Coordinates of C-alpha atoms and ligand atoms in Angstrom, one line a residue:
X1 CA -18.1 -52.1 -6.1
X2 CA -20.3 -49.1 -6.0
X3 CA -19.5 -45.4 -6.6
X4 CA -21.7 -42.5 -6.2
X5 CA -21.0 -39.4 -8.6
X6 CA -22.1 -36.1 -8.0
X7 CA -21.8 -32.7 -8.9
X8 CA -23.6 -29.3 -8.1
X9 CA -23.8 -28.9 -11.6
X10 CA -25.7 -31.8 -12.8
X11 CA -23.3 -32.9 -15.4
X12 CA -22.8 -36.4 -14.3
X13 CA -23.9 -38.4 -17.6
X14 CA -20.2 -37.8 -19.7
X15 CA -18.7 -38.9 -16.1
X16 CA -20.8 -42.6 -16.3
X17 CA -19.5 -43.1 -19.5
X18 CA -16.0 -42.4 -18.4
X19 CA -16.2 -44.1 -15.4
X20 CA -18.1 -47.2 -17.1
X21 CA -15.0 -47.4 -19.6
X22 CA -12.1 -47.5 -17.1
X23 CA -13.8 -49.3 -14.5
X24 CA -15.8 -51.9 -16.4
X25 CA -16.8 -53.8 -12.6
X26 CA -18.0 -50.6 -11.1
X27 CA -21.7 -49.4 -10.5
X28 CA -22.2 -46.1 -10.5
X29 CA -24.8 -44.7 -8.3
X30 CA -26.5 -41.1 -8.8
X31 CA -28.2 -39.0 -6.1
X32 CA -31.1 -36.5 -6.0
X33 CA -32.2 -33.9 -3.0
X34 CA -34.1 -35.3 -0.8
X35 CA -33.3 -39.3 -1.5
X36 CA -32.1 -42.0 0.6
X37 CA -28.1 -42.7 -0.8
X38 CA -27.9 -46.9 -1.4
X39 CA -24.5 -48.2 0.5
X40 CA -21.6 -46.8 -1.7
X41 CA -18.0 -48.1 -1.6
X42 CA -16.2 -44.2 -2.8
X43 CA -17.9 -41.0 -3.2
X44 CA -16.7 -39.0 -6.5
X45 CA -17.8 -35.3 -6.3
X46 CA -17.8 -31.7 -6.8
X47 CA -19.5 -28.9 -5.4
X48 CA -21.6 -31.6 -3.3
X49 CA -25.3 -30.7 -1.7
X50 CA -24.5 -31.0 2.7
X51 CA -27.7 -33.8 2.5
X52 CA -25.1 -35.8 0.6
X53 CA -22.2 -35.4 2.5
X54 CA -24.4 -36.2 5.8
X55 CA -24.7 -39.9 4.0
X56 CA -21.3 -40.9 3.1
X57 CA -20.2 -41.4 6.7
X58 CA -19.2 -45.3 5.7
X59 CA -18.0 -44.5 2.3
X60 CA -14.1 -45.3 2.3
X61 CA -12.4 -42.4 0.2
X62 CA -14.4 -39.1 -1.0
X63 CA -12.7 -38.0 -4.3
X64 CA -12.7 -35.0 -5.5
X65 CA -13.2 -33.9 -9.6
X66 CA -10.9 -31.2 -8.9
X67 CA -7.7 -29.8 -7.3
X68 CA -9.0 -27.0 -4.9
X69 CA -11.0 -28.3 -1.9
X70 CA -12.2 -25.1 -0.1
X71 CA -15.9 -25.6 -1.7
X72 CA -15.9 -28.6 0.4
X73 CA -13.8 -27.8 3.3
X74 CA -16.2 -25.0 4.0
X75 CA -18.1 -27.8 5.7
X76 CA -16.4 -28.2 8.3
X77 CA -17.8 -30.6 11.1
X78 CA -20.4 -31.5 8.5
X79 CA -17.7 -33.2 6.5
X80 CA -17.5 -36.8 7.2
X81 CA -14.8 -38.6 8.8
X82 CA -13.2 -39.8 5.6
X83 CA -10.0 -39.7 3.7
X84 CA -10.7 -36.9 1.2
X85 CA -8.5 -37.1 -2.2
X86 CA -8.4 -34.2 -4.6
X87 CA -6.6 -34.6 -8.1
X88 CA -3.5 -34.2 -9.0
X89 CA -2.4 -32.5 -12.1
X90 CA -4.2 -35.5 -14.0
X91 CA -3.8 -32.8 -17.1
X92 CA -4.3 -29.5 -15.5
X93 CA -0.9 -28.7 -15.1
X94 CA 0.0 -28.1 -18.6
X95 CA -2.8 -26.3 -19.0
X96 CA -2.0 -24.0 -16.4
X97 CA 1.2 -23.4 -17.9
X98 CA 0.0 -22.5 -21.2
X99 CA -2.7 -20.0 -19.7
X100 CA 0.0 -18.1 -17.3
X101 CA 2.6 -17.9 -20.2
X102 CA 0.3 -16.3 -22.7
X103 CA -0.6 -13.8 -19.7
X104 CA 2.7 -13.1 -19.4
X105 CA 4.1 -13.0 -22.4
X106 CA 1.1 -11.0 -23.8
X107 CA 2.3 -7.9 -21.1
X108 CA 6.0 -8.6 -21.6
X109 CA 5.9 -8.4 -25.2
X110 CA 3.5 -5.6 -25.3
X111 CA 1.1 -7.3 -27.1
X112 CA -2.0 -5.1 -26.2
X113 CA -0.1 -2.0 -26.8
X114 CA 0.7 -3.7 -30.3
X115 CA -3.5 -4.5 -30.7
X116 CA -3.9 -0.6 -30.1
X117 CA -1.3 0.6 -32.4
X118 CA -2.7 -1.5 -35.1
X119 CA -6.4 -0.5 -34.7
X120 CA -5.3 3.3 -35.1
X121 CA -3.2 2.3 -38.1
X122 CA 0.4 2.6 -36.3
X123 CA 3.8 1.2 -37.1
X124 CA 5.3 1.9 -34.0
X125 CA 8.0 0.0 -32.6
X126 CA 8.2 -0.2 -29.0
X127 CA 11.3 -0.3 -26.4
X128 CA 11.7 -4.1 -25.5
X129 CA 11.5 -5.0 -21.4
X130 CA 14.8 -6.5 -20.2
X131 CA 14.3 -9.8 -19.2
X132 CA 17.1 -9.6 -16.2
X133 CA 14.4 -6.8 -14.7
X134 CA 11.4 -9.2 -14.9
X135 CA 10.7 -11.4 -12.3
X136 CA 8.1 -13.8 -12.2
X137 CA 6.8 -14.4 -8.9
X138 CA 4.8 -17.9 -8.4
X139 CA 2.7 -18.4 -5.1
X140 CA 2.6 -21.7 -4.6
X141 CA 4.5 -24.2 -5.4
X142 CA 2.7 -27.7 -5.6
X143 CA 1.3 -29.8 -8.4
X144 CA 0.4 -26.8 -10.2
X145 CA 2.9 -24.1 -9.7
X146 CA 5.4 -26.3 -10.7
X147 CA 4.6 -26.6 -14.4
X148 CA 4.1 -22.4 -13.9
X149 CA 7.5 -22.4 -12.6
X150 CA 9.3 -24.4 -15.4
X151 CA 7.5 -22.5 -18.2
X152 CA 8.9 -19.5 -17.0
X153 CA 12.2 -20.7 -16.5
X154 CA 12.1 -22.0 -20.4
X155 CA 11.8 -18.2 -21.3
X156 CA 14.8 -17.3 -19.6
X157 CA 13.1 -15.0 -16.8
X158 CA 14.3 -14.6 -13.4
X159 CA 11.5 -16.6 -11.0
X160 CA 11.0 -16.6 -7.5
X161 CA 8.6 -18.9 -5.9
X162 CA 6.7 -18.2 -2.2
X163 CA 5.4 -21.6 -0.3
X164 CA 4.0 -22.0 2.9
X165 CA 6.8 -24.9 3.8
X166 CA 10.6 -24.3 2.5
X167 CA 11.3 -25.7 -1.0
X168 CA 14.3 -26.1 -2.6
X169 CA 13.8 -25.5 -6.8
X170 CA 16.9 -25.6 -8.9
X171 CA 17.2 -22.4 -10.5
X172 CA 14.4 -20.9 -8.7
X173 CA 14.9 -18.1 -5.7
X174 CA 12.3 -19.8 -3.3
X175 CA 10.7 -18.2 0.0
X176 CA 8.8 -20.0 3.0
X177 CA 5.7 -18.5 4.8
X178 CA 4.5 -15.3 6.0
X179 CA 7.5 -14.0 7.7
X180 CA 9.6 -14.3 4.1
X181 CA 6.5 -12.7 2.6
X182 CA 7.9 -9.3 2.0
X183 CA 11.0 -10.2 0.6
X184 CA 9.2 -12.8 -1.7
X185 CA 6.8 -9.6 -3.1
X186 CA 9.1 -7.3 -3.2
X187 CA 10.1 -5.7 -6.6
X188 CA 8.5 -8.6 -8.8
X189 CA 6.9 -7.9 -11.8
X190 CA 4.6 -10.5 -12.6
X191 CA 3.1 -11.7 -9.6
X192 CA 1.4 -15.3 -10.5
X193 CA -1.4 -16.8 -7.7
X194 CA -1.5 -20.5 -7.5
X195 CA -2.4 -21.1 -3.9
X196 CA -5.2 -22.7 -2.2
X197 CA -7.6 -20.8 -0.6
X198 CA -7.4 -21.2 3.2
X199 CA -7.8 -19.2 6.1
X200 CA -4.4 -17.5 6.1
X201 CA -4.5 -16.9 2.2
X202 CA -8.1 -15.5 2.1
X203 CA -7.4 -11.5 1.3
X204 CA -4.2 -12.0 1.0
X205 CA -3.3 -10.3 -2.3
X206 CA -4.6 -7.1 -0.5
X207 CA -3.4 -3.3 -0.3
X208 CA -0.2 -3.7 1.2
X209 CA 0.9 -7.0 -0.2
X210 CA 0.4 -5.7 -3.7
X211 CA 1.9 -2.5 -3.1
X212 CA 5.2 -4.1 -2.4
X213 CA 5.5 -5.4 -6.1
X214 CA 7.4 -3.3 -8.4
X215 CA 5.4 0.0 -9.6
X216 CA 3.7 -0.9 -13.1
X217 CA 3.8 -5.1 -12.1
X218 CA 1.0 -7.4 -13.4
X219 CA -1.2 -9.6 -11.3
X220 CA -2.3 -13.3 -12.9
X221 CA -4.5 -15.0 -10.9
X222 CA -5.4 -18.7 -11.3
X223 CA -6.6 -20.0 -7.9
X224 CA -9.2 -18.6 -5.9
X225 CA -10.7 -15.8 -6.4
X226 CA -11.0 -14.6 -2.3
X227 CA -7.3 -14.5 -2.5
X228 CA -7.6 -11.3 -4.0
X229 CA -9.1 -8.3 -2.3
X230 CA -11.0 -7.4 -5.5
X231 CA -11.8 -3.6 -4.5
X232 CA -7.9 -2.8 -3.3
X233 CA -7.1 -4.4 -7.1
X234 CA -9.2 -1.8 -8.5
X235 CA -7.6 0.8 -6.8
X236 CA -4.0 0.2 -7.4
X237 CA -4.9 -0.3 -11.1
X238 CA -6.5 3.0 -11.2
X239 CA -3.4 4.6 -9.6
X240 CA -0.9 3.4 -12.3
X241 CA 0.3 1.3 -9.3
X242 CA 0.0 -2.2 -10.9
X243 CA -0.4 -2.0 -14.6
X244 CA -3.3 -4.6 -14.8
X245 CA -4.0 -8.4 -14.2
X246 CA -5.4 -11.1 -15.8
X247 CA -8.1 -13.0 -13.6
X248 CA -9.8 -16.4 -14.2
X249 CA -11.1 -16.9 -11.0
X250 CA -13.8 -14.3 -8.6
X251 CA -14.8 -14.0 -5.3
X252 CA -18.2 -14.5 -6.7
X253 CA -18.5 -17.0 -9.7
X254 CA -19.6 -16.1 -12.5
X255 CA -18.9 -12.8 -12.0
X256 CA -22.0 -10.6 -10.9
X257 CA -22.8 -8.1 -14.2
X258 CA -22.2 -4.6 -11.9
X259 CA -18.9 -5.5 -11.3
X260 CA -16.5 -3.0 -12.1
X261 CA -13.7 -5.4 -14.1
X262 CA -15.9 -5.8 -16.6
X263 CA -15.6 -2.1 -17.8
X264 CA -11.7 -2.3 -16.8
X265 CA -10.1 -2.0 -20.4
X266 CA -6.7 -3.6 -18.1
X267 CA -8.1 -6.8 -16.6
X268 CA -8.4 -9.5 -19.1
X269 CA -10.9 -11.8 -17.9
X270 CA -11.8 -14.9 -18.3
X271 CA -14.5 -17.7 -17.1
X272 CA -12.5 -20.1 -14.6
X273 CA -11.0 -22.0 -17.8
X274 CA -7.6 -21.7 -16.4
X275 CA -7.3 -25.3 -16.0
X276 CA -10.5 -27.8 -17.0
X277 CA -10.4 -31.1 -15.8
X278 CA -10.0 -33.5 -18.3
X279 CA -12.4 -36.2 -17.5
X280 CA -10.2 -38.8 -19.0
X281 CA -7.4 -38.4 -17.1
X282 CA -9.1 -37.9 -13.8
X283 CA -11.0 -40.9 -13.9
X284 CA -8.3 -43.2 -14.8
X285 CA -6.4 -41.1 -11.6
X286 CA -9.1 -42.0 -9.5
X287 CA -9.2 -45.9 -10.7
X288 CA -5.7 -46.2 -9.6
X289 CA -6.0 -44.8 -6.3
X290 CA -9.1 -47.0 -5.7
X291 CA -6.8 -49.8 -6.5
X292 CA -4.4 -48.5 -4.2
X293 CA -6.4 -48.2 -1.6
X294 CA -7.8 -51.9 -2.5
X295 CA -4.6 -53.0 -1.6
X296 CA -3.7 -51.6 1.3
X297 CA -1.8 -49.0 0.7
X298 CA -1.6 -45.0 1.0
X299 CA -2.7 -42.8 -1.9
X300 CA -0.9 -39.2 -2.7
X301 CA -2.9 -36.1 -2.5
X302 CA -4.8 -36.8 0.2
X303 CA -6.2 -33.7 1.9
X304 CA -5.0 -32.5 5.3
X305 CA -8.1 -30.7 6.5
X306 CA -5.9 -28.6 9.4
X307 CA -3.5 -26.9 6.4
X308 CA -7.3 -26.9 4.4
X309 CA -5.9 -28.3 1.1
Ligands
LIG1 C1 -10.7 -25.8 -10.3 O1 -10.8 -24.7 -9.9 C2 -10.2 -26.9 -9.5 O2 -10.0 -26.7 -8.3 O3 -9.9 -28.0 -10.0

């Protein structure tokens, strides 16, 4: 069996090794710009060059080294005919749920207030946030805002949860698609973004949306960075509005040096670390749905390119 691996950023030797270890029989093929692609069984990729994706019209499965699929989904027609497979979980979830519980307990606890204090020298005990006030709002509710969801719940806070299709979480207030939108949004105070970027989510956390959280909430954002209209952000931040976010992910990555976060003592940023795919864990992911495949038989996360994830 052949397997072609690519990835926009070059780093494809760590995922030989990995791939050469789990799957002992495989050959795994590389590609360069402007060369002819050798018949290939499976495609494994990331951020993949259109000259590639014009080859693997007779591949059987693309796989993805990731969860999110818009960077190939932008391709539209371009994209071969082909089942496309993202990951699932395959170690990001916890990951994910240790990033968005340090954001949140960082604001609920006060922890950069406490940071302040002690830089000026002062033992200053704060008033504590109630808890029953708090509510963690989780967009999206899949492989990855689960983990969010049950982390939160572990702390005791009140959490809602927004999906495009109903879902029914014990313990969770749940909401389903745009029309329950407003209800979902309103009065939350920590607003967590775990959705895939698509058509109808592009822009969404804009203005109005984020005005209907409760005045002084907190904006984590762990997705996609075009969720977010980064300019209205800015705006409500400055007008006490929403009391500040932490952002792993940008519209434009890495972050252009002019952008006005950087200088934004509120947003905590960070370098799309949120969740790293653990190469491990994907690749053995990837052998068993090969083997499924193999045999016959229908693999999860397959991506349905009308919803675009
Ligand atoms: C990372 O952003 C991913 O989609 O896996």
């Amino acid at each position: 069996m052949r397997i072609v691996l690519y990835r926009g950023d070059g780093v494809i030797e760590p995922w030989e090794r990995e791939f050469h270890a789990v799957m002992p029989d495989v050959q795994t093929v590389t590609w360069k710009e402007g060369e002819l692609l050798a018949p290939c069984d499976y495609a494994v990729l990331w951020n993949p060059a259109p000259a590639l994706l014009a080859q693997l019209g007779d591949v059987k499965a693309i796989f993805l080294m990731g969860a999110g699929v818009d960077a190939v989904l932008k391709f539209g027609d371009a994209l071969p005919d082909v089942p496309l497979v993202r990951l699932g979980d395959a170690g990001m979830g916890v990951q994910m749920a240790e990033y968005v519980a340090h954001a949140v307990l960082r604001y609920f606890r006060r922890f950069d207030e406490y940071e302040q204090q002690a830089r000026h020298g002062a033992w200053n005990p704060l008033p504590q946030h109630a808890k029953e006030h708090f509510t963690i709002g989780v967009m999206g509710l899949g492989r990855l805002g689960m983990p969010v969801v049950e982390a939160m719940r572990h702390f005791g806070f009140p959490v809602r949860g927004w999906s495009r299709s109903p879902k029914d979480v014990p313990g969770v207030q749940t909401f389903a698609g745009m029309e329950a939108l407003g209800d979902f949004l309103h009065g939350i105070r920590v607003l967590v973004c775990m959705l895939p970027l698509t058509q109808e989510t592009t822009n969404l956390l804009d203005r109005h949306n984020l005005g209907r959280l409760a005045s002084g909430a907190y904006l984590i954002n762990v997705s996609r960075g075009a969720i977010l209209n980064e300019p209205d952000l800015m705006t409500l931040i400055r007008s006490g509005q929403i009391a500040g976010a932490t952002l792993d992910v940008f519209r434009h990555e890495p972050l252009p040096a002019p952008h006005p976060f950087w200088n934004e003592p509120r947003i905590t940023l960070t370098p799309h670390i949120s969740a790293l795919t653990m190469r491990h864990d994907a690749v053995r992911q990837i052998a068993d749905k090969i083997q499924t495949l193999e045999n016959g038989e229908a693999v999860t996360e397959l991506v349905d390119r009308q919803l675009g994830y």
